[in-house]
mmCIF file of C-alpha atoms in Angstrom:
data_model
loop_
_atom_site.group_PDB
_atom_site.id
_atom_site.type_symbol
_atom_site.label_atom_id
_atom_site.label_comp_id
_atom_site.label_asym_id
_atom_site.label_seq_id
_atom_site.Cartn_x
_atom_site.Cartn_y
_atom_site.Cartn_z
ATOM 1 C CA UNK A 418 -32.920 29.549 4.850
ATOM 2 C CA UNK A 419 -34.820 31.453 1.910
ATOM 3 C CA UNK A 420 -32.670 34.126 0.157
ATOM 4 C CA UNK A 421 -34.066 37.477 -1.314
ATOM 5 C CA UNK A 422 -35.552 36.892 -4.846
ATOM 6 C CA UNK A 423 -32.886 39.166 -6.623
ATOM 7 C CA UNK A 424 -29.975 37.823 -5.531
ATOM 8 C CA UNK A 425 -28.136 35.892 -8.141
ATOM 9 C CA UNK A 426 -26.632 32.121 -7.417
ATOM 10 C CA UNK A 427 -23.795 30.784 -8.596
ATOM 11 C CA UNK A 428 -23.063 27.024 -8.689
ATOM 12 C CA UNK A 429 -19.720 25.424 -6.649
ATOM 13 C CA UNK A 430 -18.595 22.169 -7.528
ATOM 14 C CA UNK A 431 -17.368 19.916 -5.202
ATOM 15 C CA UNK A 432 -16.981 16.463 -7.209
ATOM 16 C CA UNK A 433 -18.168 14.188 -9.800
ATOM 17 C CA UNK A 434 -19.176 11.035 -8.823
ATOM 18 C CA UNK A 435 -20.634 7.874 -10.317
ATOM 19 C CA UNK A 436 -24.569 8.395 -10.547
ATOM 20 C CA UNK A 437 -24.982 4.387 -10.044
ATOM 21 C CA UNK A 438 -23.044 4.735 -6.524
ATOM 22 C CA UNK A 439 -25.191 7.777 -5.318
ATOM 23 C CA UNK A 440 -28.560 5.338 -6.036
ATOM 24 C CA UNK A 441 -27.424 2.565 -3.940
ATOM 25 C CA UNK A 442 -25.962 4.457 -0.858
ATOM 26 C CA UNK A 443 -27.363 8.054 -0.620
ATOM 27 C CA UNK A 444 -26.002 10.892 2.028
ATOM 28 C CA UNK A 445 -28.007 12.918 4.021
ATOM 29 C CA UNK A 446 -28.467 16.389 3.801
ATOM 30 C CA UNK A 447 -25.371 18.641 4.173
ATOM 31 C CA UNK A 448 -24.862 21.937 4.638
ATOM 32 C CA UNK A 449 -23.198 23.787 2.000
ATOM 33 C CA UNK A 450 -20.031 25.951 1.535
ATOM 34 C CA UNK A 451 -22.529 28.740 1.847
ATOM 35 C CA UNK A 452 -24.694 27.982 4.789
ATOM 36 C CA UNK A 453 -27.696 29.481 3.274
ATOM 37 C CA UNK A 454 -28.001 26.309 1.069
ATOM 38 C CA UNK A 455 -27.337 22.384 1.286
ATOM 39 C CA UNK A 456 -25.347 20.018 -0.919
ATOM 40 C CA UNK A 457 -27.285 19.084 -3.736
ATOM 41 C CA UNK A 458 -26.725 15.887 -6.469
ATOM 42 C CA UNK A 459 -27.259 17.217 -10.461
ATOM 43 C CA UNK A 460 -27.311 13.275 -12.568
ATOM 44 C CA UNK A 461 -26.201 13.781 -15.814
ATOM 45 C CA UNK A 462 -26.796 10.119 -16.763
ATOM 46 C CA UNK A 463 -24.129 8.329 -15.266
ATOM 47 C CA UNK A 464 -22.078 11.115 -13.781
ATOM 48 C CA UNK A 465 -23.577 12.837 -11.080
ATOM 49 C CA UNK A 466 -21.929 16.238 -10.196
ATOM 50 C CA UNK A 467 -21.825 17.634 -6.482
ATOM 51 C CA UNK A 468 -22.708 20.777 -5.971
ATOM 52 C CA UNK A 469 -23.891 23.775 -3.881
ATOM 53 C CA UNK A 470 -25.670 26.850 -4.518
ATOM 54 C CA UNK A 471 -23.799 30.215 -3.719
ATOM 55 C CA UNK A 472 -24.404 33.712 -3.598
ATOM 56 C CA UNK A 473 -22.724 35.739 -6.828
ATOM 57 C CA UNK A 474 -21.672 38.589 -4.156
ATOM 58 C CA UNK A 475 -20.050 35.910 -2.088
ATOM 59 C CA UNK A 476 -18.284 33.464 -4.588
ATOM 60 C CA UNK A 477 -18.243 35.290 -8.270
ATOM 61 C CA UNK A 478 -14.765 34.791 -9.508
ATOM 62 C CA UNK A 479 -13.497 38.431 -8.565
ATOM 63 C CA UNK A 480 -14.622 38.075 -5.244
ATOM 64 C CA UNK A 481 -12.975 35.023 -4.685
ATOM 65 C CA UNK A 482 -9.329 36.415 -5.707
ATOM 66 C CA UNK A 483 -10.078 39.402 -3.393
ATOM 67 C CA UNK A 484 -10.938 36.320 -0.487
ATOM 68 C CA UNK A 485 -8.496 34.085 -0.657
ATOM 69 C CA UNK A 486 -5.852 36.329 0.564
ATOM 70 C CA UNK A 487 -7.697 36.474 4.068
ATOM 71 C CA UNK A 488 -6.135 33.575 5.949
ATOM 72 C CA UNK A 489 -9.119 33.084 8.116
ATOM 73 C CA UNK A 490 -11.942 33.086 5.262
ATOM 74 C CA UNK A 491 -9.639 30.943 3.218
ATOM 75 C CA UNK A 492 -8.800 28.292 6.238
ATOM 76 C CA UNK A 493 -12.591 28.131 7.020
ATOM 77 C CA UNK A 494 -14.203 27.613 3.787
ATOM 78 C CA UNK A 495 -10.876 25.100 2.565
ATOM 79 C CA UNK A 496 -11.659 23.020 5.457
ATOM 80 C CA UNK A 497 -15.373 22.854 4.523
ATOM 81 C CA UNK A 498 -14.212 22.086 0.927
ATOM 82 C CA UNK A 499 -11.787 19.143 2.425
ATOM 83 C CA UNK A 500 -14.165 17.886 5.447
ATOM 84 C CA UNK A 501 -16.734 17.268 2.466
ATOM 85 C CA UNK A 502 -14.520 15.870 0.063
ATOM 86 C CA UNK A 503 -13.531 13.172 2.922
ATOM 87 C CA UNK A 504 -17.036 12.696 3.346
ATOM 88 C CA UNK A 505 -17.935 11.968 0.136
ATOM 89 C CA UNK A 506 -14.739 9.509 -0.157
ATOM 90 C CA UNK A 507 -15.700 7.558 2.619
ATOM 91 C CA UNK A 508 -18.239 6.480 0.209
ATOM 92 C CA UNK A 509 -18.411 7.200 -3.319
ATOM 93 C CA UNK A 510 -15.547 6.811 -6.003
ATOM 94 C CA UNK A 511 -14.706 9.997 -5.693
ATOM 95 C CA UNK A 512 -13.505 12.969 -8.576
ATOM 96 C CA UNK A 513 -12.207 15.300 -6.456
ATOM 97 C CA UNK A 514 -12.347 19.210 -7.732
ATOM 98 C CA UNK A 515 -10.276 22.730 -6.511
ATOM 99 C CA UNK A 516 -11.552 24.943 -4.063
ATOM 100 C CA UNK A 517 -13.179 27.393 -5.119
ATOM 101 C CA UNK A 518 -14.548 25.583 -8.462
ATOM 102 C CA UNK A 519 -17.720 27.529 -9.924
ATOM 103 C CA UNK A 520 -20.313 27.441 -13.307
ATOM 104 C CA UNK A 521 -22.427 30.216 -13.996
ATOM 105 C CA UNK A 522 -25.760 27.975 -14.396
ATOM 106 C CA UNK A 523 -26.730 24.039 -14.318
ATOM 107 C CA UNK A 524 -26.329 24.622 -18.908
ATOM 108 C CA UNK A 525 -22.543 25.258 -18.344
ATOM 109 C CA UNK A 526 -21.954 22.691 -15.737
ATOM 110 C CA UNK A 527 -23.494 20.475 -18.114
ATOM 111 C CA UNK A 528 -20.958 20.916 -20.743
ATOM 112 C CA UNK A 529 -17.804 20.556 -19.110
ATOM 113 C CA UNK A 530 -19.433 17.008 -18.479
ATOM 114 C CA UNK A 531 -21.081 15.980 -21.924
ATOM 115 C CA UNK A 532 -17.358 17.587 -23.215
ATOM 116 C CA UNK A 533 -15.485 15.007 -20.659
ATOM 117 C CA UNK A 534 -18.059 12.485 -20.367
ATOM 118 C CA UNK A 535 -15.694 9.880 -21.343
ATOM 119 C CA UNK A 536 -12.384 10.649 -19.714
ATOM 120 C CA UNK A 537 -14.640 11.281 -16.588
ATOM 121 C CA UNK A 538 -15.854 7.316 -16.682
ATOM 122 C CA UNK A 539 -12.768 6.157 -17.809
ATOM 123 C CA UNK A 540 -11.180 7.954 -14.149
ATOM 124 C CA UNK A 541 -14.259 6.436 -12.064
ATOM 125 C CA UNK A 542 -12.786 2.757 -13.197
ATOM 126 C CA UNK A 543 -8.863 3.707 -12.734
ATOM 127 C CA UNK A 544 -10.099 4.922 -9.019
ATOM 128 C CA UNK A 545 -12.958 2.340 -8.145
ATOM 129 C CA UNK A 546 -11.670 0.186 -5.189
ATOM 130 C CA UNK A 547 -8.432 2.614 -4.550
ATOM 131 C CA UNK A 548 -7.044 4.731 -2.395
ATOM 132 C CA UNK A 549 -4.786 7.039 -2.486
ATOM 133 C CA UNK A 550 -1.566 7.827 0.709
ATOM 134 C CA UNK A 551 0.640 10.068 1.265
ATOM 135 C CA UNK A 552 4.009 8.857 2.317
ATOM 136 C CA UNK A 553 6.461 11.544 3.128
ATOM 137 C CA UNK A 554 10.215 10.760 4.346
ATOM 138 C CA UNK A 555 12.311 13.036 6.983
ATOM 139 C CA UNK A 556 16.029 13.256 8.194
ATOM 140 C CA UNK A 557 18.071 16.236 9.767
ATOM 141 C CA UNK A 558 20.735 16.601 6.438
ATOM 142 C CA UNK A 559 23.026 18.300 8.825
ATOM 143 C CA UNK A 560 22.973 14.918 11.105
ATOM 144 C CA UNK A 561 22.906 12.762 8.417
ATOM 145 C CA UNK A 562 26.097 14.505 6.900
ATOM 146 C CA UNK A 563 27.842 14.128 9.772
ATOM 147 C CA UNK A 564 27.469 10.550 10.024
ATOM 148 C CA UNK A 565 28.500 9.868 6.522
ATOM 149 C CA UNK A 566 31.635 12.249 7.389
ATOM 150 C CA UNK A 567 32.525 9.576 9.888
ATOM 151 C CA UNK A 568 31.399 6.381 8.853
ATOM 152 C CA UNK A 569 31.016 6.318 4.938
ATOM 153 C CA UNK A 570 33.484 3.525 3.380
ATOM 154 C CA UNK A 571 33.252 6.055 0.388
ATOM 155 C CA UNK A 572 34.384 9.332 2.485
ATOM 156 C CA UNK A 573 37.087 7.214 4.018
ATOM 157 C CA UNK A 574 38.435 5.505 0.765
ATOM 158 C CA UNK A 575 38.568 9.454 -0.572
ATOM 159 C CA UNK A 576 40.044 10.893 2.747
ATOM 160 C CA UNK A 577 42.823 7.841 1.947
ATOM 161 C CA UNK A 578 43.149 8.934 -1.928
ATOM 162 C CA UNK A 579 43.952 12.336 -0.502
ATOM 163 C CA UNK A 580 46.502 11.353 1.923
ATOM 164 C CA UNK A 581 48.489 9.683 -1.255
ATOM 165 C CA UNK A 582 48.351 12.813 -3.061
ATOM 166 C CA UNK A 583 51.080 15.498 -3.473
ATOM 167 C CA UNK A 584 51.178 17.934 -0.735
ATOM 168 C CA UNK A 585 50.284 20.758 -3.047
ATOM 169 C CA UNK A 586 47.122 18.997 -4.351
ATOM 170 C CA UNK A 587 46.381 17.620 -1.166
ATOM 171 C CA UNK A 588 45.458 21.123 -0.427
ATOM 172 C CA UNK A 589 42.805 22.073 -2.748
ATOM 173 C CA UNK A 590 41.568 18.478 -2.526
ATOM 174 C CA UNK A 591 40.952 18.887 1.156
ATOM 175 C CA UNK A 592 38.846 22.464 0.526
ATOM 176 C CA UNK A 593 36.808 20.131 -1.899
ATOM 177 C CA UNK A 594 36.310 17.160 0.666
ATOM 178 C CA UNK A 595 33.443 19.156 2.573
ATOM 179 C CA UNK A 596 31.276 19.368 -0.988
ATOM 180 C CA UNK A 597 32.267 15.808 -1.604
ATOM 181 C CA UNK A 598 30.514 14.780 1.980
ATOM 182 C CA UNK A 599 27.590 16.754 1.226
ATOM 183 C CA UNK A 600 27.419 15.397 -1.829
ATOM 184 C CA UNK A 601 27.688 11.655 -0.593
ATOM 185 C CA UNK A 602 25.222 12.135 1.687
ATOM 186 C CA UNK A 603 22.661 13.446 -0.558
ATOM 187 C CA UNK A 604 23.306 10.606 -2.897
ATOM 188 C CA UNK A 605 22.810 8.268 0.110
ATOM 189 C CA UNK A 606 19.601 9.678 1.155
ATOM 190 C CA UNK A 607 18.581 9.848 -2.430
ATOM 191 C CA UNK A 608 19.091 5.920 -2.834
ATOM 192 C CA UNK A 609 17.380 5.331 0.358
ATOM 193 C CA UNK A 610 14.257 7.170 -0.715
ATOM 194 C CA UNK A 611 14.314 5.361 -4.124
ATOM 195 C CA UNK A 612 14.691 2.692 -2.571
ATOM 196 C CA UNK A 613 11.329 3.009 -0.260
ATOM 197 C CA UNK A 614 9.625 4.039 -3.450
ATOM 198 C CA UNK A 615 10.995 1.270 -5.120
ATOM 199 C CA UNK A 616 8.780 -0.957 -2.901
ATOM 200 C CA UNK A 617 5.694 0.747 -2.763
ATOM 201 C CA UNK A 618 5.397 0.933 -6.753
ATOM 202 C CA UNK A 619 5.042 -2.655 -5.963
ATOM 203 C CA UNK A 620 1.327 -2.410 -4.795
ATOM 204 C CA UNK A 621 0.575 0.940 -6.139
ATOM 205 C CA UNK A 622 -1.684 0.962 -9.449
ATOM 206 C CA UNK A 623 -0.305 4.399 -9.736
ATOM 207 C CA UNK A 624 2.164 7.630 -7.882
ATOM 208 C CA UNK A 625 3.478 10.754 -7.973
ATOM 209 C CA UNK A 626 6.508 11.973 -6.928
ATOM 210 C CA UNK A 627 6.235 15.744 -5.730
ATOM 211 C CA UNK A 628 8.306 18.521 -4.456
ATOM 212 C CA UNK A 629 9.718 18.185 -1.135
ATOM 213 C CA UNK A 630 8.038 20.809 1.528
ATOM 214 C CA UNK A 631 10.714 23.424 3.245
ATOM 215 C CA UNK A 632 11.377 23.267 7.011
ATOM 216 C CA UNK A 633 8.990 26.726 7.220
ATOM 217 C CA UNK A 634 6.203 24.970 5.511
ATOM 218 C CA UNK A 635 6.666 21.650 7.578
ATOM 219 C CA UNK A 636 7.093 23.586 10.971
ATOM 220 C CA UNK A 637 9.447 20.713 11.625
ATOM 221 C CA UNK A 638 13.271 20.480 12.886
ATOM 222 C CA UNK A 639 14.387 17.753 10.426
ATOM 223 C CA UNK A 640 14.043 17.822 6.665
ATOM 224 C CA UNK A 641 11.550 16.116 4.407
ATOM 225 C CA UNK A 642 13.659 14.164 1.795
ATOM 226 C CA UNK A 643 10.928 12.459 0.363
ATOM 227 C CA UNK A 644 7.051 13.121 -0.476
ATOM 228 C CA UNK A 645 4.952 10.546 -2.724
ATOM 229 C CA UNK A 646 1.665 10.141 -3.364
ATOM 230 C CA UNK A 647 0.434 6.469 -3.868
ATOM 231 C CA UNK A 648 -2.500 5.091 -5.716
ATOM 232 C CA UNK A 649 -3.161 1.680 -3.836
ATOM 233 C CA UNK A 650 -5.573 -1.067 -4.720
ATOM 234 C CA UNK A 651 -7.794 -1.253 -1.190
ATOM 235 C CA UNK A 652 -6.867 -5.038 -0.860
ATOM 236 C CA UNK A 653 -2.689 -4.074 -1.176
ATOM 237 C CA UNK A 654 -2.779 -1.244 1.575
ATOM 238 C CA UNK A 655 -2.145 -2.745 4.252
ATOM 239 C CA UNK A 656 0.816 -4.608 2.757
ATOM 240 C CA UNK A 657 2.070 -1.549 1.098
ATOM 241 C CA UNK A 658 1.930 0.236 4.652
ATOM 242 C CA UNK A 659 3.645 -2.757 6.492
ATOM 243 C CA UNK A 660 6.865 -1.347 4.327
ATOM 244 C CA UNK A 661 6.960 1.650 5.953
ATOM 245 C CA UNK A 662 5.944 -0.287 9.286
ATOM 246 C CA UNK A 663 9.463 -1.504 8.989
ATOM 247 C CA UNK A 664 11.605 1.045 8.046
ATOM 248 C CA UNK A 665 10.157 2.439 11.605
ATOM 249 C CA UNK A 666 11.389 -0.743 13.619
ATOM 250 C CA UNK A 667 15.287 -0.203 11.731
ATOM 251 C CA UNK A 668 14.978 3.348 12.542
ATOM 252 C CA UNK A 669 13.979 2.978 16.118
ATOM 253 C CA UNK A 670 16.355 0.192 16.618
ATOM 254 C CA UNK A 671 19.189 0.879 14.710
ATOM 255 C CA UNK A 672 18.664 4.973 15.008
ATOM 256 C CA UNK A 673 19.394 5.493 10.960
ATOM 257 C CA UNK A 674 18.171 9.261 11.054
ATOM 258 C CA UNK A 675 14.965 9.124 8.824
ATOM 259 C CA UNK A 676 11.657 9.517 10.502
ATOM 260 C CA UNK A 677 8.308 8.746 8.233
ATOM 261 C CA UNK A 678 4.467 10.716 7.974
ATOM 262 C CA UNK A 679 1.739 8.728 6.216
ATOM 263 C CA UNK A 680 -1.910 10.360 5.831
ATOM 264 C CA UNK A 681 -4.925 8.757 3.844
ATOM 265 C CA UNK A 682 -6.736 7.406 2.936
ATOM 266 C CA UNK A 683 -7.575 10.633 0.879
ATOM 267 C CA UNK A 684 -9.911 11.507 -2.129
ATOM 268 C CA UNK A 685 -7.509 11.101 -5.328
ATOM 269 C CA UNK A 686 -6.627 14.672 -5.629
ATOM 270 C CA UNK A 687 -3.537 13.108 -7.602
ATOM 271 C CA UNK A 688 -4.658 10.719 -9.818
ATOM 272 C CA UNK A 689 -8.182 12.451 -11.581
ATOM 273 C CA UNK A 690 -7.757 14.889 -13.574
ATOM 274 C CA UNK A 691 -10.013 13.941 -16.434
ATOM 275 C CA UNK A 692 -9.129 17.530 -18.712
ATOM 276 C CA UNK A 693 -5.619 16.555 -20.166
ATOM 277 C CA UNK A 694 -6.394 13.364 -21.560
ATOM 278 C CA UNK A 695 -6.974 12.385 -25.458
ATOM 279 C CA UNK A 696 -10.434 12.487 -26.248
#
């Protein structure tokens, strides 16, 4: 579709992506983030960048902070950003960029790669042949608590040191034994989760631990104890995966409380960023 002459066109960046991989296997033509133009390949020798033409009016940077606090023009054009990104994975070693990345012209877009040119090749051989997963670990604390409250040899040996106790102390140590539980159990489920992760550093050429998600932003009933990102080699994933394969057969046969998500593979939106390296 042909826009009007005057209107001004931004550039959004969806990748980088080795230019030797888009010569031997190239995609065909995609609709861009704005529909009025497709996905189009710039080479600058042997990065190629991934781009799309959009309007100024549509995507200039104040426009876009004024957009992205309505939901449904935000969950639209993110998915489009994503379903593209997954695309391109499924084929290319894959530098993944933000939503919402944009250059003024083709000369600026050029810099930021002749200024990264190296860390950007360097990234395309740490990610060739990888994949990165997302493993994420759940149990209901308040379950969990209660089962270490009743079955813990540690809980038990303190309930016992209280007992021994004067009467007065074993008053104010009693008040405390309700922290101490809590406090057992988190350890627990901490060493559990280490534990996991323990094992998956095994195969994984690279992680990252993050923050665990809230029960509001998880829309679940149990809580997320653990949530790692793993860089796998593609030959070591399905070993890697067998671990958590596992832990599902203890849980569902010996009903231990923790529940697991894993999602990939996904582009490395963890492992690429190719600005806070040395030069």
């Amino acid at each position: 579709m042909q826009t009007e002459a005057n209107t001004k066109e931004l550039i959004y960046l969806y990748a980088f992506v080795p230019t030797n991989e888009t010569k031997e296997n190239s995609l065909s033509s995609m609709t861009g983030i704005d529909p009025d133009y497709d996905i189009e390949f710039i080479e600058f020798n042997e990065v190629t960048a991934v781009t799309c033409l959009v309007k100024e009016e549509d995507f200039s940077e104040e426009v876009l902070q004024r957009k992205v606090d309505d939901m449904k023009w935000l969950q639209k054009h993110a998915f489009h950003h994503h379903e593209k990104m997954n695309a391109l994975n499924e084929i290319y070693t894959v530098i993944p960029l933000k939503f919402g990345t944009i250059y003024e012209d083709k000369e600026s877009l050029k810099e930021i790669v002749e200024t990264h040119k190296e860390n950007i090749t360097s990234v395309f051989k740490e990610l060739g042949k990888k994949e990165e997963w997302n493993i994420k670990i759940y149990t209901d604390k308040s379950s969990f608590t209660k089962e270490v409250e009743e079955n813990s040899t540690t809980v038990k040996e303190k309930i016992e040191e209280i007992k021994d106790l004067p009467k007065g102390k074993q008053f104010f140590e009693k008040k405390k034994l309700k922290d101490f539980i809590e406090k057992q159990a988190e350890k627990e489920i901490d060493e559990y989760c280490e534990s996991i992760h323990e094992q998956l550093t095994a195969y994984s050429s690279d992680e990252e631990v993050k923050k665990n998600w809230e029960r509001k932003l998880t829309g679940r009933k149990d809580d997320m104890c653990w949530n790692g990102a793993y860089l796998f080699p593609k030959e070591e994933v399905e070993r890697a995966l067998q671990i958590i394969e596992t832990e599902r057969e203890k849980a569902d046969k010996n009903e231990t409380g923790f529940s697991y998500e894993v999602t990939g593979p996904w582009p490395a939106y963890h492992f690429s960023n190719f600005t806070e390296r040395g030069e």
